[in-house]
Amino acid sequence: MASDDRRRAIGKVISVSADRFVIEVHSGTDNFTVVGFDDIHYVARLGSFLMIPAHPEYVVAEVVGLRERDGQSHNDGQMDKTAAAKFLDVVPVGMLPMAEGGKFRFGVSVFPSLFADALYSLDSELDRIFDTECDAVPSVGKNGAPSSPPNATRFQNLSIGTSVVFEGYQVKVRIDDFFSGHVAVLGNTGSGKSCTIASILQSLFEKPEEHHARGATFVVLDVNGEYHAAFEKLPESGHINVTRLVLDGTAAAGRFRVPHWFLDLSEWELLLQASERTQLPILRMALGLVTLFGQVDGTQLNKVRNHILATCITQILGDETPPGAKETRILGIVQRFRTKEINAKVLGGWISVNFGKMPGLPNAHQYLAGTNGAGGFIDPELRFPDYDGTPFDFAALGDAIDLALLYEEAHGNRQIRDYCSQMVTRFKALEKRGDYEFLRHHSGETSSQSDFLAGVLGLEHKDGVYRKSAQIVIIDMNAVEDEVVELVSAILARMVFRLLRQAEPRNRFPVHLLLEEAHRYVASTPSRYAMDAGRIFERIAKEGRKYGLFLLVASQRPSELSKTVLSQCSNFVVHRIQNPDDMSQIRQMTPFISDGVLRRLPSLPKQHALVFGNSVNLPTTFKVRSASPLPASDDAKIVDLWFHENGRVAQINLMTAKETTR
């Protein structure tokens, strides 16, 4: 054994089994404290590591228990604790080569012999165990060219806090492993989730020297309006920019808006709560028809209108209802959907009733349907267009829905209007609701999807290329209701995912979606607002990695989160969790974590967390690096706010934004 190893021995192995060792600490050790050649070491902290030589490697063992066998009693009845035998229960976790530079590996291939020495661990060994020996490495330019400036460095490991087990030891994550997969930050309200996220990103973007993380893209879905305060000072460095887009539901200048023609079929289904069996086919037909409404020529739309009107009128002319009823129904249709070709003839007298008869019926039928398949307006080969995102006026969709209902009625489905009444009512409500002004656009408003996505992803188009203009883009949705949050988050996630899937080359523009309060819109069960709004996030969780789209999920209720999303997370930062359902969910999602580690979660103090996953070799409890400035989620100072002098002005403004501008 090397002399340094001999000097840091704290005891002997007295029991060896496949999953647990027992170490008897050397006599004379007071309160499990060892004075080593380099420092004073307290070796009995649960979760600390001991090194047991098994040449040419060390067996790395984690302390999971400590106990003491009483020593001899003095005449005065006092126990001699220094003479008491002290024991540590440890479990083997892996092997570490004795040679410098050797890499830690999980699992034990060689077990120590009885009475082998147990050594306290050095910081250099901890760095090798956690694989965080080098924080920054020399940077290189594009395609391997020399970096500019020549001495630039890039982060490789990121410090996120200090260990609560190893005094003063920095807990770090490997950036490639942490940010190249989905991450979950979980914990009860008030346990420090938002501060942890803010702290991690501040650490990432506060790199003191070149190169800075200019290529990063974090899109923050901020449902509580708290992250702007945490990141507003980052642009002061001159290297990192932050964009804040405020969604308050209005169409006011400077507010975040989403053109309604950016929605795909599933999002229209969510917006109008269309049922799958009856309402969804009508909605699909209407969305296809409405693309014709915005055409400048209008020939195709007029052809479709004539086809639908002719089909409906000829069906009425051929049924067994009395002539008077036929006339009333036809007049109602042509007054709502008029075309110059049909209205001029049909209203010209052909459907008039004279002495209980309709003498113009044969002429009307021949004019509308033609003879032997020739002439007329009914085209059996006509195919309605598919919805393709062509700009159209929001109100035009109401006319298109009526036209689609009319077409179904023309084919004998007389009850379709009743079946779709709920969807029609919701659409009419959306036309009037002030909190959906952000969605309602006129077809003349020019907003291409590429320009829209450039703003969301912090890109600026100049000289024919895109360059980063912001590394953090905050979508502030604090002022809108959950149903708006659910809709907008689904739209943005789907549009970004589709963009990255089509990008060439693939996986060269990583994007991280920070989902704050994710259980509100990535739920395990569909909310009352949606058919299945979390479907896009589940797909991103399963497929996003290969395209460079990653989720950073923050939630206080993991049991309410989508199990698919949570199961795909490769790194976890878990704060205090006390709810049994939430604890059970974490235990199911992380079977490789021991019960001993999980049992610590209910008692974790504020600003403390457990990190585990691909980016750290072993689960580690740490105190999170303090965020500065803090996000706007700090606790209310009850004593300060309650106990004050008489007459202090209340620190709240009850006037709405509209009232303050009057």
XYZ file of C-alpha atoms in Angstrom:
662
model
C 0.000 0.000 0.000
C 1.281 3.520 -0.841
C 2.317 5.644 2.100
C -0.452 8.178 1.393
C -3.017 5.365 1.419
C -1.678 4.100 4.730
C -1.927 7.588 6.241
C -5.585 7.997 5.316
C -6.837 4.615 6.527
C -9.793 5.020 8.885
C -10.599 1.362 9.628
C -10.684 -2.281 8.543
C -13.196 -4.358 6.609
C -14.568 -6.988 9.020
C -17.479 -8.331 6.959
C -17.912 -8.867 3.229
C -21.059 -9.886 1.373
C -22.238 -9.404 -2.204
C -24.116 -6.174 -1.487
C -22.787 -4.845 1.824
C -19.537 -4.471 3.787
C -18.972 -3.645 7.443
C -16.005 -1.488 8.466
C -14.736 -1.200 11.993
C -13.263 2.234 12.568
C -9.845 2.404 14.235
C -9.989 2.727 18.012
C -9.540 6.162 19.448
C -11.546 7.836 16.683
C -13.759 10.440 18.306
C -17.226 10.939 16.818
C -16.093 9.347 13.531
C -13.689 12.257 12.912
C -10.303 11.503 11.354
C -7.376 13.916 11.198
C -5.811 13.140 7.828
C -2.544 14.309 6.310
C -4.445 16.829 4.157
C -7.451 17.878 6.266
C -9.912 16.875 8.972
C -12.411 14.322 7.646
C -15.778 13.417 9.114
C -16.208 9.952 7.650
C -19.646 8.999 8.882
C -21.853 11.205 6.715
C -24.496 9.150 4.997
C -23.783 9.227 1.284
C -20.034 9.764 1.616
C -17.570 7.464 -0.144
C -14.750 5.297 1.143
C -11.982 3.739 -0.924
C -11.058 0.092 -0.257
C -7.845 -1.065 -2.006
C -8.160 -4.168 -4.184
C -5.007 -3.810 -6.237
C -4.751 -2.369 -8.904
C -8.080 -0.621 -8.190
C -10.124 0.786 -5.358
C -13.559 -0.509 -4.509
C -15.703 2.605 -4.091
C -18.228 2.118 -1.268
C -21.026 4.438 -0.122
C -21.755 4.862 3.602
C -25.375 3.896 4.293
C -25.306 3.374 8.065
C -23.246 3.925 11.214
C -23.442 2.377 14.650
C -21.495 2.022 17.824
C -20.944 -0.770 20.327
C -20.736 0.571 23.843
C -17.360 0.716 25.589
C -16.557 0.129 29.272
C -18.291 2.023 32.058
C -16.300 4.030 34.566
C -16.969 3.925 38.312
C -19.009 7.113 38.024
C -21.319 5.455 35.516
C -20.140 7.501 32.515
C -19.553 5.629 29.270
C -16.070 5.794 27.717
C -17.062 6.651 24.129
C -13.480 6.777 22.883
C -13.139 3.108 23.794
C -16.408 2.137 22.115
C -16.175 0.215 18.851
C -17.575 2.148 15.851
C -18.869 0.510 12.694
C -19.820 1.757 9.228
C -22.230 -0.095 6.949
C -21.263 0.506 3.334
C -22.477 -0.711 -0.056
C -20.170 -1.153 -3.076
C -20.982 1.100 -6.032
C -18.048 0.772 -8.427
C -14.333 0.503 -9.147
C -11.737 3.261 -9.515
C -8.224 2.559 -10.867
C -5.421 3.564 -8.521
C -3.478 5.083 -11.417
C -4.112 8.776 -12.077
C -6.424 9.343 -15.021
C -8.238 6.038 -14.622
C -11.994 6.231 -15.129
C -14.616 5.198 -12.618
C -16.935 2.371 -13.641
C -20.091 1.021 -12.076
C -20.245 -2.433 -10.569
C -17.728 -4.378 -8.507
C -15.634 -7.067 -10.162
C -13.174 -7.718 -7.303
C -14.266 -7.801 -3.673
C -11.925 -6.735 -0.868
C -10.461 -9.254 1.535
C -11.184 -9.294 5.234
C -9.230 -6.718 7.213
C -8.503 -4.648 4.113
C -8.002 -0.966 4.889
C -10.799 1.519 4.305
C -9.614 4.986 3.215
C -11.329 8.341 3.193
C -11.672 9.798 -0.318
C -9.651 12.682 -1.750
C -11.081 15.498 -3.879
C -9.069 14.262 -6.862
C -10.718 10.856 -6.505
C -14.143 12.451 -6.219
C -13.452 14.322 -9.469
C -12.668 11.019 -11.150
C -15.707 9.320 -9.607
C -17.987 12.075 -10.852
C -15.962 12.510 -14.074
C -15.693 16.278 -13.573
C -11.930 16.789 -13.479
C -11.762 19.562 -16.074
C -14.331 22.383 -16.158
C -13.133 24.173 -19.293
C -11.220 22.889 -22.304
C -9.494 24.694 -25.205
C -12.013 25.711 -27.831
C -11.818 25.048 -31.552
C -13.310 26.880 -34.497
C -15.776 25.658 -37.089
C -14.769 22.437 -38.868
C -11.688 22.079 -36.659
C -10.161 25.441 -37.555
C -8.148 27.324 -34.889
C -10.335 29.136 -32.397
C -10.768 32.872 -32.479
C -9.434 34.325 -30.242
C -6.617 31.756 -29.956
C -6.887 31.191 -26.187
C -10.639 30.753 -26.058
C -12.106 27.976 -23.923
C -15.459 26.282 -23.683
C -17.248 24.837 -20.690
C -17.208 21.057 -20.340
C -18.579 20.732 -16.811
C -20.934 23.108 -15.043
C -20.953 23.722 -11.297
C -24.518 23.704 -9.953
C -23.851 23.840 -6.208
C -21.849 22.441 -3.315
C -22.000 18.967 -1.831
C -23.717 18.533 1.528
C -21.650 15.393 2.141
C -18.150 16.510 1.127
C -17.312 19.853 2.714
C -16.711 22.559 0.103
C -16.772 20.150 -2.849
C -18.360 21.565 -6.014
C -21.101 19.410 -7.515
C -20.889 19.534 -11.295
C -22.777 18.109 -14.241
C -21.303 17.203 -17.612
C -22.838 19.730 -19.992
C -23.001 17.363 -22.977
C -24.839 14.732 -20.938
C -27.069 17.137 -19.016
C -28.325 19.203 -21.950
C -28.372 16.464 -24.608
C -31.395 14.799 -23.029
C -34.621 15.739 -21.306
C -34.346 17.055 -17.745
C -36.915 17.053 -14.936
C -36.721 19.526 -12.034
C -39.208 18.378 -9.417
C -40.185 19.460 -5.933
C -42.927 20.831 -3.705
C -43.943 24.453 -4.059
C -41.469 26.698 -2.309
C -38.648 24.115 -2.391
C -36.575 26.132 -4.888
C -37.278 24.742 -8.392
C -37.388 28.110 -10.166
C -34.264 29.292 -8.358
C -32.470 26.082 -9.351
C -33.313 26.545 -13.027
C -32.358 30.216 -12.902
C -29.101 29.353 -11.130
C -28.131 26.687 -13.688
C -28.750 28.982 -16.662
C -27.026 31.911 -14.979
C -23.983 29.686 -14.371
C -24.043 28.602 -17.999
C -24.262 32.120 -19.412
C -21.963 33.869 -16.929
C -18.842 32.221 -18.336
C -16.068 34.750 -17.642
C -13.986 34.320 -20.804
C -14.457 33.368 -24.454
C -16.164 31.317 -25.816
C -19.620 32.094 -24.387
C -22.711 29.936 -24.939
C -23.884 32.072 -27.845
C -25.375 29.127 -29.726
C -27.761 28.107 -26.943
C -31.518 28.461 -27.426
C -33.818 28.285 -24.405
C -37.513 28.942 -25.053
C -39.108 29.528 -21.648
C -42.857 28.880 -21.372
C -43.233 31.075 -18.305
C -46.751 30.596 -16.968
C -46.071 32.547 -13.753
C -44.128 35.490 -15.168
C -41.116 34.910 -12.917
C -38.050 34.380 -15.122
C -37.659 37.858 -16.598
C -36.391 39.126 -13.239
C -33.801 36.320 -13.097
C -32.358 36.885 -16.575
C -32.816 40.610 -17.220
C -29.200 41.416 -16.264
C -27.554 38.817 -18.526
C -27.419 41.195 -21.542
C -25.238 43.558 -19.498
C -22.297 41.260 -20.221
C -22.541 42.134 -23.908
C -22.386 38.469 -24.932
C -25.832 37.049 -24.124
C -29.249 38.468 -25.015
C -32.691 37.810 -23.562
C -36.003 38.441 -25.340
C -39.281 38.684 -23.484
C -42.523 38.135 -25.416
C -45.623 38.943 -23.368
C -48.869 37.113 -24.148
C -51.821 38.781 -22.427
C -54.530 37.692 -24.872
C -54.850 41.077 -26.576
C -53.774 42.245 -30.003
C -52.084 45.341 -28.575
C -48.838 46.584 -30.079
C -45.792 44.788 -28.751
C -47.764 41.807 -27.469
C -47.111 38.222 -28.549
C -49.576 37.037 -31.184
C -50.133 33.764 -33.038
C -51.871 33.866 -36.461
C -54.764 31.423 -36.378
C -53.787 29.871 -39.716
C -50.625 28.537 -38.043
C -52.795 26.038 -36.155
C -52.916 22.499 -37.493
C -55.940 20.206 -37.381
C -55.202 18.812 -33.916
C -54.891 22.340 -32.496
C -58.159 23.447 -34.087
C -59.657 20.346 -32.526
C -58.286 21.496 -29.167
C -59.452 25.058 -29.659
C -63.018 24.156 -30.661
C -63.210 20.981 -28.557
C -64.437 19.069 -31.578
C -65.577 15.509 -30.918
C -64.005 12.872 -33.108
C -67.060 11.141 -34.566
C -69.278 13.941 -35.873
C -67.738 17.360 -35.351
C -64.174 16.653 -36.480
C -65.126 15.664 -40.090
C -67.133 18.887 -40.404
C -64.244 20.915 -39.000
C -61.798 19.332 -41.434
C -64.076 20.046 -44.377
C -64.600 23.637 -43.228
C -60.869 24.257 -42.813
C -60.317 22.970 -46.336
C -63.068 25.201 -47.699
C -61.871 28.286 -45.840
C -58.552 28.180 -47.682
C -60.540 29.145 -50.793
C -62.038 32.215 -49.123
C -58.768 34.109 -49.207
C -58.013 33.470 -52.883
C -57.854 36.585 -55.022
C -59.402 34.922 -58.081
C -62.245 33.192 -56.258
C -63.110 30.935 -59.214
C -62.505 27.704 -57.314
C -64.476 28.918 -54.298
C -67.405 29.920 -56.484
C -67.319 26.515 -58.176
C -67.418 24.779 -54.801
C -70.240 27.035 -53.583
C -72.299 26.330 -56.710
C -71.669 22.600 -56.338
C -72.800 22.574 -52.697
C -75.835 24.806 -53.329
C -76.915 22.794 -56.374
C -76.502 19.505 -54.493
C -78.504 20.761 -51.534
C -81.317 22.332 -53.597
C -81.739 19.340 -55.888
C -81.948 17.089 -52.840
C -84.737 19.286 -51.441
C -86.523 19.397 -54.805
C -86.486 15.617 -54.964
C -87.735 14.835 -51.467
C -91.371 14.234 -50.473
C -91.976 17.475 -48.545
C -94.812 19.775 -49.730
C -93.933 22.507 -52.261
C -94.432 25.230 -49.676
C -91.887 23.647 -47.343
C -89.477 23.182 -50.232
C -89.727 26.869 -51.117
C -89.116 27.987 -47.532
C -86.056 25.770 -47.079
C -84.525 26.719 -50.427
C -85.053 30.449 -49.854
C -83.349 30.157 -46.482
C -80.338 28.465 -48.068
C -79.821 30.786 -51.034
C -80.171 33.860 -48.856
C -77.325 32.625 -46.608
C -75.116 31.291 -49.406
C -75.698 33.259 -52.538
C -73.920 32.920 -55.868
C -74.828 35.042 -58.857
C -75.346 32.006 -61.109
C -77.825 30.153 -58.879
C -79.572 33.028 -57.103
C -80.437 34.824 -60.335
C -82.238 31.780 -61.767
C -83.591 30.024 -58.714
C -84.987 33.182 -57.187
C -86.249 34.244 -60.591
C -89.423 32.209 -60.183
C -88.528 28.579 -60.652
C -89.187 27.637 -57.049
C -92.330 29.745 -56.645
C -95.418 27.868 -55.484
C -98.617 28.361 -57.517
C -101.859 26.747 -56.318
C -99.943 24.222 -54.224
C -97.642 23.252 -57.051
C -94.121 24.201 -58.157
C -94.370 24.449 -61.978
C -90.727 25.539 -62.406
C -89.339 22.452 -60.658
C -88.208 20.587 -63.870
C -86.443 23.691 -65.194
C -84.731 24.292 -61.844
C -83.614 20.669 -61.577
C -82.241 20.634 -65.139
C -80.442 23.964 -64.636
C -78.796 22.836 -61.382
C -78.023 19.180 -62.135
C -77.763 19.264 -65.940
C -78.936 16.562 -68.335
C -77.267 13.163 -68.601
C -74.317 14.398 -66.659
C -73.739 17.408 -68.919
C -74.159 21.034 -67.812
C -75.386 22.064 -64.398
C -73.277 22.761 -61.348
C -72.975 19.355 -59.713
C -69.546 17.875 -60.347
C -69.167 14.261 -59.121
C -65.397 14.528 -59.566
C -65.048 17.637 -57.418
C -62.638 17.211 -54.465
C -62.623 19.675 -51.629
C -59.213 21.159 -50.845
C -57.218 20.122 -47.792
C -56.303 22.570 -45.060
C -52.799 23.842 -45.812
C -52.346 26.879 -43.558
C -53.302 29.449 -46.200
C -54.107 32.784 -44.490
C -57.821 33.507 -44.070
C -59.994 35.795 -41.973
C -60.987 34.231 -38.678
C -64.668 35.066 -39.244
C -64.576 33.248 -42.585
C -64.280 29.937 -40.768
C -67.807 30.434 -39.430
C -69.146 30.690 -42.990
C -67.096 27.653 -43.995
C -68.544 25.616 -41.119
C -72.063 26.577 -42.228
C -71.194 25.567 -45.781
C -69.837 22.204 -44.607
C -72.985 21.595 -42.536
C -75.110 22.479 -45.536
C -73.236 19.958 -47.666
C -73.824 17.211 -45.108
C -77.509 18.128 -44.946
C -77.602 17.906 -48.730
C -76.576 14.276 -48.413
C -79.417 13.463 -46.081
C -77.777 13.999 -42.690
C -80.533 16.242 -41.339
C -79.317 16.067 -37.720
C -75.722 17.114 -38.354
C -76.407 20.739 -37.374
C -77.691 19.631 -33.977
C -74.682 17.361 -33.491
C -72.298 20.253 -34.222
C -74.138 22.955 -32.295
C -71.641 22.874 -29.424
C -68.692 23.402 -31.762
C -70.488 26.216 -33.584
C -71.358 27.892 -30.289
C -67.757 27.716 -29.121
C -66.516 29.226 -32.381
C -68.951 32.121 -32.063
C -67.775 32.670 -28.495
C -64.137 32.727 -29.622
C -65.012 35.428 -32.153
C -66.063 37.678 -29.269
C -63.703 36.755 -26.402
C -61.111 39.389 -25.591
C -58.537 36.885 -24.341
C -58.373 35.339 -27.823
C -57.628 38.551 -29.699
C -54.004 37.390 -29.939
C -55.178 34.577 -32.228
C -57.604 36.397 -34.521
C -55.853 37.859 -37.555
C -56.940 39.252 -40.909
C -55.707 37.436 -43.975
C -54.038 40.633 -45.156
C -51.695 40.691 -42.149
C -48.384 39.364 -43.382
C -46.662 37.033 -40.944
C -44.765 34.116 -42.425
C -44.015 31.057 -40.354
C -40.279 31.521 -40.897
C -40.370 35.070 -39.471
C -42.550 33.931 -36.589
C -40.254 31.032 -35.706
C -37.189 33.244 -36.013
C -38.632 35.444 -33.264
C -39.459 32.467 -31.061
C -35.987 30.938 -31.480
C -34.025 34.169 -31.033
C -32.838 34.425 -34.646
C -32.259 37.461 -36.837
C -32.352 37.282 -40.640
C -29.728 39.476 -42.232
C -27.750 39.285 -45.467
C -29.526 36.077 -46.428
C -28.518 34.123 -43.291
C -29.804 33.656 -39.754
C -27.727 34.567 -36.713
C -28.497 34.376 -33.026
C -30.008 37.544 -31.592
C -31.084 36.054 -28.244
C -30.129 32.949 -26.296
C -33.123 33.017 -23.937
C -36.627 33.744 -25.255
C -39.248 34.096 -22.521
C -42.902 33.621 -23.493
C -44.596 35.332 -20.540
C -48.087 33.823 -20.196
C -48.829 34.924 -16.644
C -51.830 37.018 -17.724
C -53.786 34.297 -19.574
C -55.891 31.346 -18.465
C -54.856 27.693 -18.499
C -56.715 26.911 -21.716
C -54.743 29.610 -23.556
C -51.485 28.360 -22.011
C -52.304 24.833 -23.139
C -53.112 25.899 -26.684
C -50.138 28.231 -27.191
C -47.624 25.808 -25.689
C -48.876 23.030 -27.966
C -48.685 25.292 -31.046
C -45.144 26.484 -30.313
C -43.866 23.002 -29.464
C -45.357 21.492 -32.619
C -44.026 24.260 -34.899
C -40.498 24.064 -33.469
C -40.523 20.260 -33.632
C -41.640 20.285 -37.258
C -38.971 22.852 -38.147
C -36.168 20.816 -36.576
C -37.405 17.588 -38.180
C -37.144 19.182 -41.619
C -33.831 20.950 -40.963
C -30.734 19.942 -42.917
C -28.263 19.053 -41.598
C -30.126 17.406 -38.751
C -29.452 18.081 -35.081
C -27.246 21.144 -35.588
C -29.458 23.705 -33.847
C -30.352 22.388 -30.365
C -33.425 23.953 -28.766
C -34.493 23.545 -25.132
C -38.122 24.096 -24.167
C -38.413 25.056 -20.504
C -41.869 23.968 -19.365
C -42.667 25.757 -16.114
C -45.542 24.208 -14.107
C -45.576 21.446 -16.716
C -48.309 19.434 -14.969
C -50.796 22.108 -16.066
C -50.427 21.345 -19.787
C -48.404 18.112 -20.000
C -50.728 16.153 -17.746
C -51.095 12.403 -17.321
C -54.796 12.790 -18.175
C -56.277 15.275 -20.690
C -57.540 18.469 -19.113
C -61.082 19.712 -19.422
C -59.936 22.081 -22.163
C -58.384 19.539 -24.490
C -58.842 16.294 -26.322
C -55.139 15.417 -25.973
C -52.992 18.556 -25.743
C -49.998 16.749 -24.227
C -49.644 14.513 -27.279
C -47.048 16.760 -28.943
C -44.909 16.871 -25.797
C -45.023 13.099 -25.490
C -43.845 12.808 -29.074
C -41.038 15.298 -28.443
C -40.055 13.327 -25.328
C -39.780 10.152 -27.428
C -38.327 11.537 -30.662
C -36.997 15.040 -29.996
C -33.448 14.002 -29.059
C -32.542 12.872 -32.570
C -33.590 16.267 -33.966
C -32.053 18.403 -31.214
C -35.251 19.356 -29.354
C -35.128 18.845 -25.588
C -37.532 19.388 -22.705
C -36.611 20.969 -19.381
C -39.643 20.029 -17.298
C -40.348 21.797 -14.004
C -43.245 20.590 -11.864
C -44.387 20.365 -8.263
C -46.659 17.379 -8.983
C -44.768 14.594 -10.782
C -47.714 12.240 -10.195
C -49.856 14.491 -12.425
C -47.235 14.743 -15.180
C -47.412 12.641 -18.311
C -45.727 9.348 -17.479
C -44.373 9.168 -21.020
C -42.606 12.523 -20.697
C -41.238 11.770 -17.235
C -39.998 8.320 -18.227
C -37.947 9.807 -21.091
C -36.043 12.233 -18.854
C -32.395 11.249 -18.514
C -31.481 13.678 -15.728
C -33.360 14.647 -12.566
C -32.939 17.430 -10.038
C -35.331 16.634 -7.194
C -36.095 18.994 -4.329
C -38.233 18.235 -1.297
C -41.049 15.819 -2.181
C -43.524 14.859 0.534
C -46.678 13.704 -1.224
C -46.810 9.869 -1.236
C -48.192 9.778 -4.796
C -45.346 11.957 -6.051
C -42.779 9.852 -4.186
C -44.240 6.705 -5.702
C -44.074 8.222 -9.190
C -40.393 9.114 -8.793
C -39.629 5.638 -7.446
C -41.293 4.037 -10.477
C -39.482 6.306 -12.932
C -36.038 5.797 -11.323
C -35.661 2.125 -10.358
C -31.852 2.420 -10.280
C -31.969 4.800 -7.275
C -31.834 3.094 -3.888
C -34.607 3.521 -1.340
C -32.059 5.024 1.020
C -31.464 7.873 -1.401
C -35.174 8.435 -2.031
C -35.947 8.475 1.678
C -33.941 11.682 1.953
C -36.320 13.631 -0.278
C -39.079 14.470 2.252
C -36.570 16.055 4.628
C -34.475 18.091 2.181
C -34.164 21.747 3.268
C -35.013 24.591 0.934
C -32.373 25.190 -1.777
C -31.159 21.595 -1.425
C -31.718 18.932 -4.065
C -30.732 15.483 -5.228
C -29.222 15.238 -8.718
C -28.949 11.965 -10.623
C -28.940 10.746 -14.202
C -26.600 10.579 -17.185
C -24.707 13.749 -16.307
C -23.473 12.561 -12.898
C -22.016 9.147 -12.199
C -23.610 8.810 -8.763
C -26.680 10.395 -7.126
C -25.552 13.439 -5.160
C -27.287 15.660 -2.632
C -26.163 19.279 -2.934
C -26.942 22.833 -1.953
C -27.964 24.708 -5.082
C -25.827 27.650 -6.122
C -27.716 30.826 -5.208
C -29.394 32.530 -8.144
C -28.631 36.232 -8.509
C -30.898 37.929 -9.265
C -33.693 35.696 -8.075
C -36.763 34.855 -10.168
C -39.966 36.564 -9.085
C -41.054 33.574 -7.007
C -39.685 34.418 -3.568
C -41.783 33.768 -0.473
C -43.953 36.512 0.996
C -42.335 38.196 4.018
C -45.384 37.869 6.240
C -43.967 39.590 9.325
C -42.692 42.575 7.348
C -45.929 42.911 5.405
C -48.249 42.560 8.398
C -46.573 44.520 11.164
C -45.967 48.132 10.110
C -46.803 51.732 10.957
C -50.275 53.204 10.581
C -51.197 54.589 7.184
C -48.737 52.692 4.984
C -49.922 52.485 1.362
C -51.073 48.992 0.296
C -48.558 47.428 -2.081
C -51.082 46.353 -4.683
C -52.726 48.003 -7.668
C -56.301 46.875 -8.358
C -56.637 48.821 -11.630
C -56.466 46.792 -14.815
C -54.255 47.735 -17.733
C -57.271 49.118 -19.631
C -58.295 51.290 -16.683
C -54.832 52.814 -16.313
C -54.806 53.924 -19.963
C -58.131 55.752 -19.823
